[in-house]
Amino acid sequence: MRSHVFFIVCLLSACSAQAQKPFSEGTVTYSIGITTPTDTVASTMTAIQKLKGGHVRMDIMSTTGRTTSLYDNREGAGAFISEMGAQRLMVPLTEADWRDRNSWYIHSGINWLEETKDILGYACQKAEVTLKNGTNAVVFYAKGLVIENSDTDLQFGDIPGMVLEYTLSNKASTVRYQATALNFDPVPIQQFDIPTAGVS
């Protein structure tokens, strides 16, 4: 009897492990919409996040320019690059700087909800998150996907799945990120190189 119970437990564990697909390398593209109580400020912004093991790159592009964040958590080094027309500015980032830049995502509470939503073919669960600065966030996360290196997933890192949509709201504005594409293709390591000036 014990052998049957042990077999069932192992089978259930295996099924649970197979249910989540690790995301260790690839590209996620998000559309960004920003609204105020009276108007839409920007609805054509795009964010592209690239992961490769311990490397992460985030490009945010709009009609006015581009910002790029690069970080290698193994080396504990990165850079924040702003490109507006002909003007380029790069600020090196240490591990402390990187964590400080993402520290506002730390939450003071999560309310797990039963509502679900299909995003890019993944069943996503809804949760309401209260951030430590008082900002409210509504997230939809795919339990079937998990970022393999948690050190690169500082945004909503306590959510048990990959966040494919989130909305941040305060009195001044609402910002909504929604994944529009998810690609598991390898990312060339050169795209994570920290340039000496500008954006590579």
mmCIF file with all atom_site columns, C-alpha atoms in Angstrom:
data_model
loop_
_atom_site.group_PDB
_atom_site.id
_atom_site.type_symbol
_atom_site.label_atom_id
_atom_site.label_alt_id
_atom_site.label_comp_id
_atom_site.label_asym_id
_atom_site.label_entity_id
_atom_site.label_seq_id
_atom_site.pdbx_PDB_ins_code
_atom_site.Cartn_x
_atom_site.Cartn_y
_atom_site.Cartn_z
_atom_site.occupancy
_atom_site.B_iso_or_equiv
_atom_site.pdbx_formal_charge
_atom_site.auth_seq_id
_atom_site.auth_comp_id
_atom_site.auth_asym_id
_atom_site.auth_atom_id
_atom_site.pdbx_PDB_model_num
ATOM 1   C CA . MET A 1 1   ? 0.000   0.000  0.000   1.00 0.00 ? 1   MET A CA 1
ATOM 2   C CA . ARG A 1 2   ? 2.835   2.356  0.885   1.00 0.00 ? 2   ARG A CA 1
ATOM 3   C CA . SER A 1 3   ? 4.432   1.770  -2.505  1.00 0.00 ? 3   SER A CA 1
ATOM 4   C CA . HIS A 1 4   ? 1.176   2.751  -4.233  1.00 0.00 ? 4   HIS A CA 1
ATOM 5   C CA . VAL A 1 5   ? 0.930   5.957  -2.164  1.00 0.00 ? 5   VAL A CA 1
ATOM 6   C CA . PHE A 1 6   ? 4.581   6.771  -2.896  1.00 0.00 ? 6   PHE A CA 1
ATOM 7   C CA . PHE A 1 7   ? 3.998   6.210  -6.639  1.00 0.00 ? 7   PHE A CA 1
ATOM 8   C CA . ILE A 1 8   ? 0.958   8.521  -6.646  1.00 0.00 ? 8   ILE A CA 1
ATOM 9   C CA . VAL A 1 9   ? 2.852   11.259 -4.768  1.00 0.00 ? 9   VAL A CA 1
ATOM 10  C CA . CYS A 1 10  ? 5.752   11.021 -7.235  1.00 0.00 ? 10  CYS A CA 1
ATOM 11  C CA . LEU A 1 11  ? 3.355   11.128 -10.183 1.00 0.00 ? 11  LEU A CA 1
ATOM 12  C CA . LEU A 1 12  ? 1.581   14.209 -8.840  1.00 0.00 ? 12  LEU A CA 1
ATOM 13  C CA . SER A 1 13  ? 4.915   15.918 -8.190  1.00 0.00 ? 13  SER A CA 1
ATOM 14  C CA . ALA A 1 14  ? 6.064   15.184 -11.720 1.00 0.00 ? 14  ALA A CA 1
ATOM 15  C CA . CYS A 1 15  ? 2.840   16.543 -13.204 1.00 0.00 ? 15  CYS A CA 1
ATOM 16  C CA . SER A 1 16  ? 3.152   19.684 -11.099 1.00 0.00 ? 16  SER A CA 1
ATOM 17  C CA . ALA A 1 17  ? 6.740   20.226 -12.224 1.00 0.00 ? 17  ALA A CA 1
ATOM 18  C CA . GLN A 1 18  ? 5.795   19.759 -15.876 1.00 0.00 ? 18  GLN A CA 1
ATOM 19  C CA . ALA A 1 19  ? 2.927   22.219 -15.522 1.00 0.00 ? 19  ALA A CA 1
ATOM 20  C CA . GLN A 1 20  ? 5.361   25.140 -15.197 1.00 0.00 ? 20  GLN A CA 1
ATOM 21  C CA . LYS A 1 21  ? 7.588   26.065 -18.111 1.00 0.00 ? 21  LYS A CA 1
ATOM 22  C CA . PRO A 1 22  ? 10.813  27.824 -17.107 1.00 0.00 ? 22  PRO A CA 1
ATOM 23  C CA . PHE A 1 23  ? 11.611  31.053 -18.914 1.00 0.00 ? 23  PHE A CA 1
ATOM 24  C CA . SER A 1 24  ? 15.398  31.334 -18.755 1.00 0.00 ? 24  SER A CA 1
ATOM 25  C CA . GLU A 1 25  ? 16.025  33.014 -22.100 1.00 0.00 ? 25  GLU A CA 1
ATOM 26  C CA . GLY A 1 26  ? 13.923  34.935 -24.552 1.00 0.00 ? 26  GLY A CA 1
ATOM 27  C CA . THR A 1 27  ? 12.111  38.188 -25.252 1.00 0.00 ? 27  THR A CA 1
ATOM 28  C CA . VAL A 1 28  ? 8.860   39.661 -23.952 1.00 0.00 ? 28  VAL A CA 1
ATOM 29  C CA . THR A 1 29  ? 7.305   42.638 -25.722 1.00 0.00 ? 29  THR A CA 1
ATOM 30  C CA . TYR A 1 30  ? 4.839   44.872 -23.855 1.00 0.00 ? 30  TYR A CA 1
ATOM 31  C CA . SER A 1 31  ? 2.598   47.671 -25.022 1.00 0.00 ? 31  SER A CA 1
ATOM 32  C CA . ILE A 1 32  ? 2.412   50.566 -22.558 1.00 0.00 ? 32  ILE A CA 1
ATOM 33  C CA . GLY A 1 33  ? -0.557  52.820 -22.044 1.00 0.00 ? 33  GLY A CA 1
ATOM 34  C CA . ILE A 1 34  ? -0.494  55.816 -19.692 1.00 0.00 ? 34  ILE A CA 1
ATOM 35  C CA . THR A 1 35  ? -3.686  57.650 -18.796 1.00 0.00 ? 35  THR A CA 1
ATOM 36  C CA . THR A 1 36  ? -4.574  60.526 -16.514 1.00 0.00 ? 36  THR A CA 1
ATOM 37  C CA . PRO A 1 37  ? -8.047  61.259 -15.157 1.00 0.00 ? 37  PRO A CA 1
ATOM 38  C CA . THR A 1 38  ? -8.618  63.568 -18.137 1.00 0.00 ? 38  THR A CA 1
ATOM 39  C CA . ASP A 1 39  ? -6.631  62.178 -21.062 1.00 0.00 ? 39  ASP A CA 1
ATOM 40  C CA . THR A 1 40  ? -4.408  59.483 -22.557 1.00 0.00 ? 40  THR A CA 1
ATOM 41  C CA . VAL A 1 41  ? -0.827  60.696 -22.285 1.00 0.00 ? 41  VAL A CA 1
ATOM 42  C CA . ALA A 1 42  ? 0.885   57.924 -24.249 1.00 0.00 ? 42  ALA A CA 1
ATOM 43  C CA . SER A 1 43  ? -0.504  54.738 -25.701 1.00 0.00 ? 43  SER A CA 1
ATOM 44  C CA . THR A 1 44  ? 2.149   53.955 -28.286 1.00 0.00 ? 44  THR A CA 1
ATOM 45  C CA . MET A 1 45  ? 5.077   53.211 -25.994 1.00 0.00 ? 45  MET A CA 1
ATOM 46  C CA . THR A 1 46  ? 6.702   49.785 -26.207 1.00 0.00 ? 46  THR A CA 1
ATOM 47  C CA . ALA A 1 47  ? 8.822   47.885 -23.707 1.00 0.00 ? 47  ALA A CA 1
ATOM 48  C CA . ILE A 1 48  ? 11.026  44.967 -24.724 1.00 0.00 ? 48  ILE A CA 1
ATOM 49  C CA . GLN A 1 49  ? 12.497  42.812 -21.984 1.00 0.00 ? 49  GLN A CA 1
ATOM 50  C CA . LYS A 1 50  ? 15.237  40.299 -22.806 1.00 0.00 ? 50  LYS A CA 1
ATOM 51  C CA . LEU A 1 51  ? 16.562  37.601 -20.494 1.00 0.00 ? 51  LEU A CA 1
ATOM 52  C CA . LYS A 1 52  ? 19.528  35.283 -20.800 1.00 0.00 ? 52  LYS A CA 1
ATOM 53  C CA . GLY A 1 53  ? 20.396  33.447 -17.599 1.00 0.00 ? 53  GLY A CA 1
ATOM 54  C CA . GLY A 1 54  ? 21.549  36.125 -15.172 1.00 0.00 ? 54  GLY A CA 1
ATOM 55  C CA . HIS A 1 55  ? 21.446  38.903 -17.806 1.00 0.00 ? 55  HIS A CA 1
ATOM 56  C CA . VAL A 1 56  ? 18.466  41.214 -18.212 1.00 0.00 ? 56  VAL A CA 1
ATOM 57  C CA . ARG A 1 57  ? 17.818  44.058 -20.640 1.00 0.00 ? 57  ARG A CA 1
ATOM 58  C CA . MET A 1 58  ? 14.790  46.344 -20.780 1.00 0.00 ? 58  MET A CA 1
ATOM 59  C CA . ASP A 1 59  ? 14.262  48.849 -23.608 1.00 0.00 ? 59  ASP A CA 1
ATOM 60  C CA . ILE A 1 60  ? 11.411  51.354 -23.378 1.00 0.00 ? 60  ILE A CA 1
ATOM 61  C CA . MET A 1 61  ? 10.745  53.199 -26.628 1.00 0.00 ? 61  MET A CA 1
ATOM 62  C CA . SER A 1 62  ? 8.492   56.132 -27.410 1.00 0.00 ? 62  SER A CA 1
ATOM 63  C CA . THR A 1 63  ? 8.289   58.831 -30.048 1.00 0.00 ? 63  THR A CA 1
ATOM 64  C CA . THR A 1 64  ? 10.613  61.003 -27.963 1.00 0.00 ? 64  THR A CA 1
ATOM 65  C CA . GLY A 1 65  ? 13.420  58.520 -27.412 1.00 0.00 ? 65  GLY A CA 1
ATOM 66  C CA . ARG A 1 66  ? 14.539  55.339 -25.719 1.00 0.00 ? 66  ARG A CA 1
ATOM 67  C CA . THR A 1 67  ? 15.770  54.234 -22.319 1.00 0.00 ? 67  THR A CA 1
ATOM 68  C CA . THR A 1 68  ? 17.696  51.021 -21.771 1.00 0.00 ? 68  THR A CA 1
ATOM 69  C CA . SER A 1 69  ? 18.418  49.194 -18.532 1.00 0.00 ? 69  SER A CA 1
ATOM 70  C CA . LEU A 1 70  ? 21.114  46.503 -18.555 1.00 0.00 ? 70  LEU A CA 1
ATOM 71  C CA . TYR A 1 71  ? 22.118  44.293 -15.662 1.00 0.00 ? 71  TYR A CA 1
ATOM 72  C CA . ASP A 1 72  ? 24.213  41.183 -15.050 1.00 0.00 ? 72  ASP A CA 1
ATOM 73  C CA . ASN A 1 73  ? 23.362  39.746 -11.638 1.00 0.00 ? 73  ASN A CA 1
ATOM 74  C CA . ARG A 1 74  ? 26.389  37.451 -11.652 1.00 0.00 ? 74  ARG A CA 1
ATOM 75  C CA . GLU A 1 75  ? 28.764  40.425 -11.954 1.00 0.00 ? 75  GLU A CA 1
ATOM 76  C CA . GLY A 1 76  ? 26.525  42.771 -9.959  1.00 0.00 ? 76  GLY A CA 1
ATOM 77  C CA . ALA A 1 77  ? 26.934  45.486 -12.592 1.00 0.00 ? 77  ALA A CA 1
ATOM 78  C CA . GLY A 1 78  ? 24.786  47.235 -15.166 1.00 0.00 ? 78  GLY A CA 1
ATOM 79  C CA . ALA A 1 79  ? 23.892  50.555 -16.718 1.00 0.00 ? 79  ALA A CA 1
ATOM 80  C CA . PHE A 1 80  ? 20.947  52.878 -17.332 1.00 0.00 ? 80  PHE A CA 1
ATOM 81  C CA . ILE A 1 81  ? 21.090  54.558 -20.741 1.00 0.00 ? 81  ILE A CA 1
ATOM 82  C CA . SER A 1 82  ? 18.889  57.390 -21.964 1.00 0.00 ? 82  SER A CA 1
ATOM 83  C CA . GLU A 1 83  ? 18.801  58.376 -25.634 1.00 0.00 ? 83  GLU A CA 1
ATOM 84  C CA . MET A 1 84  ? 16.817  61.469 -26.647 1.00 0.00 ? 84  MET A CA 1
ATOM 85  C CA . GLY A 1 85  ? 17.580  62.578 -30.194 1.00 0.00 ? 85  GLY A CA 1
ATOM 86  C CA . ALA A 1 86  ? 21.327  63.171 -30.455 1.00 0.00 ? 86  ALA A CA 1
ATOM 87  C CA . GLN A 1 87  ? 21.742  63.331 -26.696 1.00 0.00 ? 87  GLN A CA 1
ATOM 88  C CA . ARG A 1 88  ? 22.929  60.171 -24.939 1.00 0.00 ? 88  ARG A CA 1
ATOM 89  C CA . LEU A 1 89  ? 23.516  59.650 -21.256 1.00 0.00 ? 89  LEU A CA 1
ATOM 90  C CA . MET A 1 90  ? 24.777  56.537 -19.482 1.00 0.00 ? 90  MET A CA 1
ATOM 91  C CA . VAL A 1 91  ? 24.790  55.939 -15.725 1.00 0.00 ? 91  VAL A CA 1
ATOM 92  C CA . PRO A 1 92  ? 26.629  52.859 -14.396 1.00 0.00 ? 92  PRO A CA 1
ATOM 93  C CA . LEU A 1 93  ? 24.666  50.706 -11.949 1.00 0.00 ? 93  LEU A CA 1
ATOM 94  C CA . THR A 1 94  ? 25.996  48.681 -9.040  1.00 0.00 ? 94  THR A CA 1
ATOM 95  C CA . GLU A 1 95  ? 24.049  45.845 -7.435  1.00 0.00 ? 95  GLU A CA 1
ATOM 96  C CA . ALA A 1 96  ? 22.814  48.276 -4.759  1.00 0.00 ? 96  ALA A CA 1
ATOM 97  C CA . ASP A 1 97  ? 21.729  50.776 -7.434  1.00 0.00 ? 97  ASP A CA 1
ATOM 98  C CA . TRP A 1 98  ? 19.844  48.059 -9.337  1.00 0.00 ? 98  TRP A CA 1
ATOM 99  C CA . ARG A 1 99  ? 17.987  46.886 -6.266  1.00 0.00 ? 99  ARG A CA 1
ATOM 100 C CA . ASP A 1 100 ? 17.224  50.465 -5.259  1.00 0.00 ? 100 ASP A CA 1
ATOM 101 C CA . ARG A 1 101 ? 15.754  51.183 -8.717  1.00 0.00 ? 101 ARG A CA 1
ATOM 102 C CA . ASN A 1 102 ? 13.434  48.184 -8.311  1.00 0.00 ? 102 ASN A CA 1
ATOM 103 C CA . SER A 1 103 ? 12.739  48.588 -4.592  1.00 0.00 ? 103 SER A CA 1
ATOM 104 C CA . TRP A 1 104 ? 9.470   50.426 -5.149  1.00 0.00 ? 104 TRP A CA 1
ATOM 105 C CA . TYR A 1 105 ? 7.982   47.136 -6.419  1.00 0.00 ? 105 TYR A CA 1
ATOM 106 C CA . ILE A 1 106 ? 8.233   45.744 -2.869  1.00 0.00 ? 106 ILE A CA 1
ATOM 107 C CA . HIS A 1 107 ? 4.704   45.117 -1.699  1.00 0.00 ? 107 HIS A CA 1
ATOM 108 C CA . SER A 1 108 ? 2.894   45.462 1.599   1.00 0.00 ? 108 SER A CA 1
ATOM 109 C CA . GLY A 1 109 ? 0.136   43.027 0.674   1.00 0.00 ? 109 GLY A CA 1
ATOM 110 C CA . ILE A 1 110 ? -1.298  40.778 -2.042  1.00 0.00 ? 110 ILE A CA 1
ATOM 111 C CA . ASN A 1 111 ? -4.953  39.892 -2.574  1.00 0.00 ? 111 ASN A CA 1
ATOM 112 C CA . TRP A 1 112 ? -5.269  36.691 -4.628  1.00 0.00 ? 112 TRP A CA 1
ATOM 113 C CA . LEU A 1 113 ? -8.378  36.652 -6.852  1.00 0.00 ? 113 LEU A CA 1
ATOM 114 C CA . GLU A 1 114 ? -10.180 33.941 -8.814  1.00 0.00 ? 114 GLU A CA 1
ATOM 115 C CA . GLU A 1 115 ? -10.596 35.972 -12.012 1.00 0.00 ? 115 GLU A CA 1
ATOM 116 C CA . THR A 1 116 ? -8.633  34.663 -14.988 1.00 0.00 ? 116 THR A CA 1
ATOM 117 C CA . LYS A 1 117 ? -7.679  36.046 -18.383 1.00 0.00 ? 117 LYS A CA 1
ATOM 118 C CA . ASP A 1 118 ? -6.066  34.554 -21.496 1.00 0.00 ? 118 ASP A CA 1
ATOM 119 C CA . ILE A 1 119 ? -2.912  36.375 -22.578 1.00 0.00 ? 119 ILE A CA 1
ATOM 120 C CA . LEU A 1 120 ? -0.871  35.013 -25.489 1.00 0.00 ? 120 LEU A CA 1
ATOM 121 C CA . GLY A 1 121 ? -2.464  31.598 -24.999 1.00 0.00 ? 121 GLY A CA 1
ATOM 122 C CA . TYR A 1 122 ? -1.595  31.399 -21.295 1.00 0.00 ? 122 TYR A CA 1
ATOM 123 C CA . ALA A 1 123 ? -4.247  31.234 -18.580 1.00 0.00 ? 123 ALA A CA 1
ATOM 124 C CA . CYS A 1 124 ? -3.442  34.121 -16.258 1.00 0.00 ? 124 CYS A CA 1
ATOM 125 C CA . GLN A 1 125 ? -4.665  34.562 -12.688 1.00 0.00 ? 125 GLN A CA 1
ATOM 126 C CA . LYS A 1 126 ? -5.494  37.975 -11.252 1.00 0.00 ? 126 LYS A CA 1
ATOM 127 C CA . ALA A 1 127 ? -4.033  39.493 -8.111  1.00 0.00 ? 127 ALA A CA 1
ATOM 128 C CA . GLU A 1 128 ? -4.213  42.921 -6.482  1.00 0.00 ? 128 GLU A CA 1
ATOM 129 C CA . VAL A 1 129 ? -0.925  44.164 -5.061  1.00 0.00 ? 129 VAL A CA 1
ATOM 130 C CA . THR A 1 130 ? -0.382  47.111 -2.733  1.00 0.00 ? 130 THR A CA 1
ATOM 131 C CA . LEU A 1 131 ? 3.138   48.492 -3.138  1.00 0.00 ? 131 LEU A CA 1
ATOM 132 C CA . LYS A 1 132 ? 5.033   49.975 -0.217  1.00 0.00 ? 132 LYS A CA 1
ATOM 133 C CA . ASN A 1 133 ? 4.743   53.506 -1.653  1.00 0.00 ? 133 ASN A CA 1
ATOM 134 C CA . GLY A 1 134 ? 0.944   53.222 -1.695  1.00 0.00 ? 134 GLY A CA 1
ATOM 135 C CA . THR A 1 135 ? 0.583   52.547 -5.429  1.00 0.00 ? 135 THR A CA 1
ATOM 136 C CA . ASN A 1 136 ? -2.010  49.914 -6.291  1.00 0.00 ? 136 ASN A CA 1
ATOM 137 C CA . ALA A 1 137 ? -1.176  47.272 -8.884  1.00 0.00 ? 137 ALA A CA 1
ATOM 138 C CA . VAL A 1 138 ? -3.457  44.794 -10.641 1.00 0.00 ? 138 VAL A CA 1
ATOM 139 C CA . VAL A 1 139 ? -1.478  41.933 -12.162 1.00 0.00 ? 139 VAL A CA 1
ATOM 140 C CA . PHE A 1 140 ? -2.304  38.946 -14.343 1.00 0.00 ? 140 PHE A CA 1
ATOM 141 C CA . TYR A 1 141 ? 0.265   36.179 -14.027 1.00 0.00 ? 141 TYR A CA 1
ATOM 142 C CA . ALA A 1 142 ? 0.712   32.884 -15.847 1.00 0.00 ? 142 ALA A CA 1
ATOM 143 C CA . LYS A 1 143 ? 1.208   30.025 -13.409 1.00 0.00 ? 143 LYS A CA 1
ATOM 144 C CA . GLY A 1 144 ? 2.386   27.934 -16.348 1.00 0.00 ? 144 GLY A CA 1
ATOM 145 C CA . LEU A 1 145 ? 5.435   30.171 -16.806 1.00 0.00 ? 145 LEU A CA 1
ATOM 146 C CA . VAL A 1 146 ? 8.129   30.981 -14.284 1.00 0.00 ? 146 VAL A CA 1
ATOM 147 C CA . ILE A 1 147 ? 11.268  33.087 -14.684 1.00 0.00 ? 147 ILE A CA 1
ATOM 148 C CA . GLU A 1 148 ? 14.033  30.619 -13.930 1.00 0.00 ? 148 GLU A CA 1
ATOM 149 C CA . ASN A 1 149 ? 16.485  33.093 -12.410 1.00 0.00 ? 149 ASN A CA 1
ATOM 150 C CA . SER A 1 150 ? 14.541  34.874 -9.673  1.00 0.00 ? 150 SER A CA 1
ATOM 151 C CA . ASP A 1 151 ? 17.343  37.440 -9.256  1.00 0.00 ? 151 ASP A CA 1
ATOM 152 C CA . THR A 1 152 ? 16.364  38.952 -12.623 1.00 0.00 ? 152 THR A CA 1
ATOM 153 C CA . ASP A 1 153 ? 12.669  39.071 -11.639 1.00 0.00 ? 153 ASP A CA 1
ATOM 154 C CA . LEU A 1 154 ? 12.668  41.845 -9.055  1.00 0.00 ? 154 LEU A CA 1
ATOM 155 C CA . GLN A 1 155 ? 9.353   43.199 -10.327 1.00 0.00 ? 155 GLN A CA 1
ATOM 156 C CA . PHE A 1 156 ? 6.584   41.322 -8.500  1.00 0.00 ? 156 PHE A CA 1
ATOM 157 C CA . GLY A 1 157 ? 9.059   38.581 -7.617  1.00 0.00 ? 157 GLY A CA 1
ATOM 158 C CA . ASP A 1 158 ? 6.683   37.096 -5.021  1.00 0.00 ? 158 ASP A CA 1
ATOM 159 C CA . ILE A 1 159 ? 4.025   36.332 -7.643  1.00 0.00 ? 159 ILE A CA 1
ATOM 160 C CA . PRO A 1 160 ? 3.988   32.549 -8.345  1.00 0.00 ? 160 PRO A CA 1
ATOM 161 C CA . GLY A 1 161 ? 4.192   32.854 -12.118 1.00 0.00 ? 161 GLY A CA 1
ATOM 162 C CA . MET A 1 162 ? 5.281   35.183 -14.895 1.00 0.00 ? 162 MET A CA 1
ATOM 163 C CA . VAL A 1 163 ? 3.443   38.519 -14.953 1.00 0.00 ? 163 VAL A CA 1
ATOM 164 C CA . LEU A 1 164 ? 2.131   39.165 -18.472 1.00 0.00 ? 164 LEU A CA 1
ATOM 165 C CA . GLU A 1 165 ? 0.012   42.213 -17.636 1.00 0.00 ? 165 GLU A CA 1
ATOM 166 C CA . TYR A 1 166 ? 0.051   44.760 -14.870 1.00 0.00 ? 166 TYR A CA 1
ATOM 167 C CA . THR A 1 167 ? -1.615  48.082 -14.180 1.00 0.00 ? 167 THR A CA 1
ATOM 168 C CA . LEU A 1 168 ? -0.184  50.617 -11.738 1.00 0.00 ? 168 LEU A CA 1
ATOM 169 C CA . SER A 1 169 ? -2.553  53.258 -10.404 1.00 0.00 ? 169 SER A CA 1
ATOM 170 C CA . ASN A 1 170 ? -2.248  56.301 -8.184  1.00 0.00 ? 170 ASN A CA 1
ATOM 171 C CA . LYS A 1 171 ? -4.090  59.618 -7.987  1.00 0.00 ? 171 LYS A CA 1
ATOM 172 C CA . ALA A 1 172 ? -2.102  61.155 -10.851 1.00 0.00 ? 172 ALA A CA 1
ATOM 173 C CA . SER A 1 173 ? -2.102  58.434 -13.511 1.00 0.00 ? 173 SER A CA 1
ATOM 174 C CA . THR A 1 174 ? -2.613  54.821 -14.532 1.00 0.00 ? 174 THR A CA 1
ATOM 175 C CA . VAL A 1 175 ? 0.110   52.873 -16.331 1.00 0.00 ? 175 VAL A CA 1
ATOM 176 C CA . ARG A 1 176 ? -0.703  49.571 -18.026 1.00 0.00 ? 176 ARG A CA 1
ATOM 177 C CA . TYR A 1 177 ? 1.815   47.062 -19.379 1.00 0.00 ? 177 TYR A CA 1
ATOM 178 C CA . GLN A 1 178 ? 0.423   44.209 -21.478 1.00 0.00 ? 178 GLN A CA 1
ATOM 179 C CA . ALA A 1 179 ? 2.491   41.479 -23.107 1.00 0.00 ? 179 ALA A CA 1
ATOM 180 C CA . THR A 1 180 ? 1.907   41.393 -26.854 1.00 0.00 ? 180 THR A CA 1
ATOM 181 C CA . ALA A 1 181 ? 4.588   38.845 -27.788 1.00 0.00 ? 181 ALA A CA 1
ATOM 182 C CA . LEU A 1 182 ? 6.597   36.143 -26.029 1.00 0.00 ? 182 LEU A CA 1
ATOM 183 C CA . ASN A 1 183 ? 9.596   34.575 -27.751 1.00 0.00 ? 183 ASN A CA 1
ATOM 184 C CA . PHE A 1 184 ? 11.780  31.757 -26.425 1.00 0.00 ? 184 PHE A CA 1
ATOM 185 C CA . ASP A 1 185 ? 14.469  32.169 -29.114 1.00 0.00 ? 185 ASP A CA 1
ATOM 186 C CA . PRO A 1 186 ? 18.057  32.612 -27.883 1.00 0.00 ? 186 PRO A CA 1
ATOM 187 C CA . VAL A 1 187 ? 19.213  36.204 -27.365 1.00 0.00 ? 187 VAL A CA 1
ATOM 188 C CA . PRO A 1 188 ? 22.758  37.057 -28.557 1.00 0.00 ? 188 PRO A CA 1
ATOM 189 C CA . ILE A 1 189 ? 24.968  37.746 -25.537 1.00 0.00 ? 189 ILE A CA 1
ATOM 190 C CA . GLN A 1 190 ? 26.248  40.912 -27.241 1.00 0.00 ? 190 GLN A CA 1
ATOM 191 C CA . GLN A 1 191 ? 22.868  42.540 -26.616 1.00 0.00 ? 191 GLN A CA 1
ATOM 192 C CA . PHE A 1 192 ? 23.702  42.572 -22.907 1.00 0.00 ? 192 PHE A CA 1
ATOM 193 C CA . ASP A 1 193 ? 27.083  44.246 -23.314 1.00 0.00 ? 193 ASP A CA 1
ATOM 194 C CA . ILE A 1 194 ? 27.387  47.513 -21.435 1.00 0.00 ? 194 ILE A CA 1
ATOM 195 C CA . PRO A 1 195 ? 28.484  50.175 -23.944 1.00 0.00 ? 195 PRO A CA 1
ATOM 196 C CA . THR A 1 196 ? 30.881  52.961 -23.070 1.00 0.00 ? 196 THR A CA 1
ATOM 197 C CA . ALA A 1 197 ? 28.465  55.514 -24.567 1.00 0.00 ? 197 ALA A CA 1
ATOM 198 C CA . GLY A 1 198 ? 24.954  55.492 -25.993 1.00 0.00 ? 198 GLY A CA 1
ATOM 199 C CA . VAL A 1 199 ? 22.930  52.388 -26.823 1.00 0.00 ? 199 VAL A CA 1
ATOM 200 C CA . SER A 1 200 ? 24.313  49.341 -28.609 1.00 0.00 ? 200 SER A CA 1
#
